Amino acid sequence: MRQKRYSSDLTDSQWKTIKPYFQADRRRRHDLRRDILDAILLSPKTGCQWRMLPGEFAPWQTVYYYFRRWREEGRLQCLLSALRRTVRREEGREGEPSALVSDCQSVSTSRAGGIASYDAYKNVKGRKRHLAVDTEGLPWNVLACAAGDHESR
C-alpha cells in the first residue's frame, strides 16, 4: 500500500462509481485502484511520461499494459460516456446533449516532435486539435491531425 497521495488519486466515492467497469474482485499482484488506475490518472494530469511514473505505483510497463488494454477494449470510452451522462443528469439536463460546440486550434510542435505540417491560414507549423464540447463544457470528442488538414474535418 503506497503512502504518498496525489491530487489525481480517486476518492472512495469516485472509485465506488466506476468500480463496476473494472474486474476488481480477482486477486492481483498490484492493487487495481491504487497502483494502476491512480497511475493512469496521474499521467495526463501532470504530463508524466509512462517511464517516469513515481516508484509508489506499479511498474510503468504494467500500468501501460492496462491502459492500452482498456483503451483497445473501449472500456475507457464507455466509462467517460457514462460519467458524462451522470454529470449532465445531476445538472438537471438530459443525458445526451442536443447540441455540441466544436473548435479547432493549430499549435506548433517542437523540432523533436516528429513530422509537422504547415497551416498556412494561421501561419503555424505543427498539429491541429479539434474539440467538441457540450454546453456544460464536458468534452465529447477530441481529434488531433496535421496542421495542414482543412478544419471541416
C-alpha angles and dihedrals in degrees: 000000000000119000103202117084125208129203089242093057117119118250119228092256092049091050091048089055097051100031093095089065092062135057095243098155102076123083117261134179089236126042108254095218105035102033104030113022095038089051091050090051092047094058100065093036095056101022088240115166117236092246091051098056112136116263093246090077130069115282111290092244090059093047092048091047091057092044093052093043094050092044093051091046090053090238095129092049091048091050093049091049092051092048092049091052091048093051091048092050091049087054090055096255134119115274093243120048121239091213139022130201118219132194137166133209131194114220129185120239130215120260089253091051094096128246112352128190128214126250102205094187094058096027093234130135110207138051137334121221124199122200130187117195135173125233090273090059093248113147116242101173138006126190131179121196142152115303091235093060115107116258094235088075 
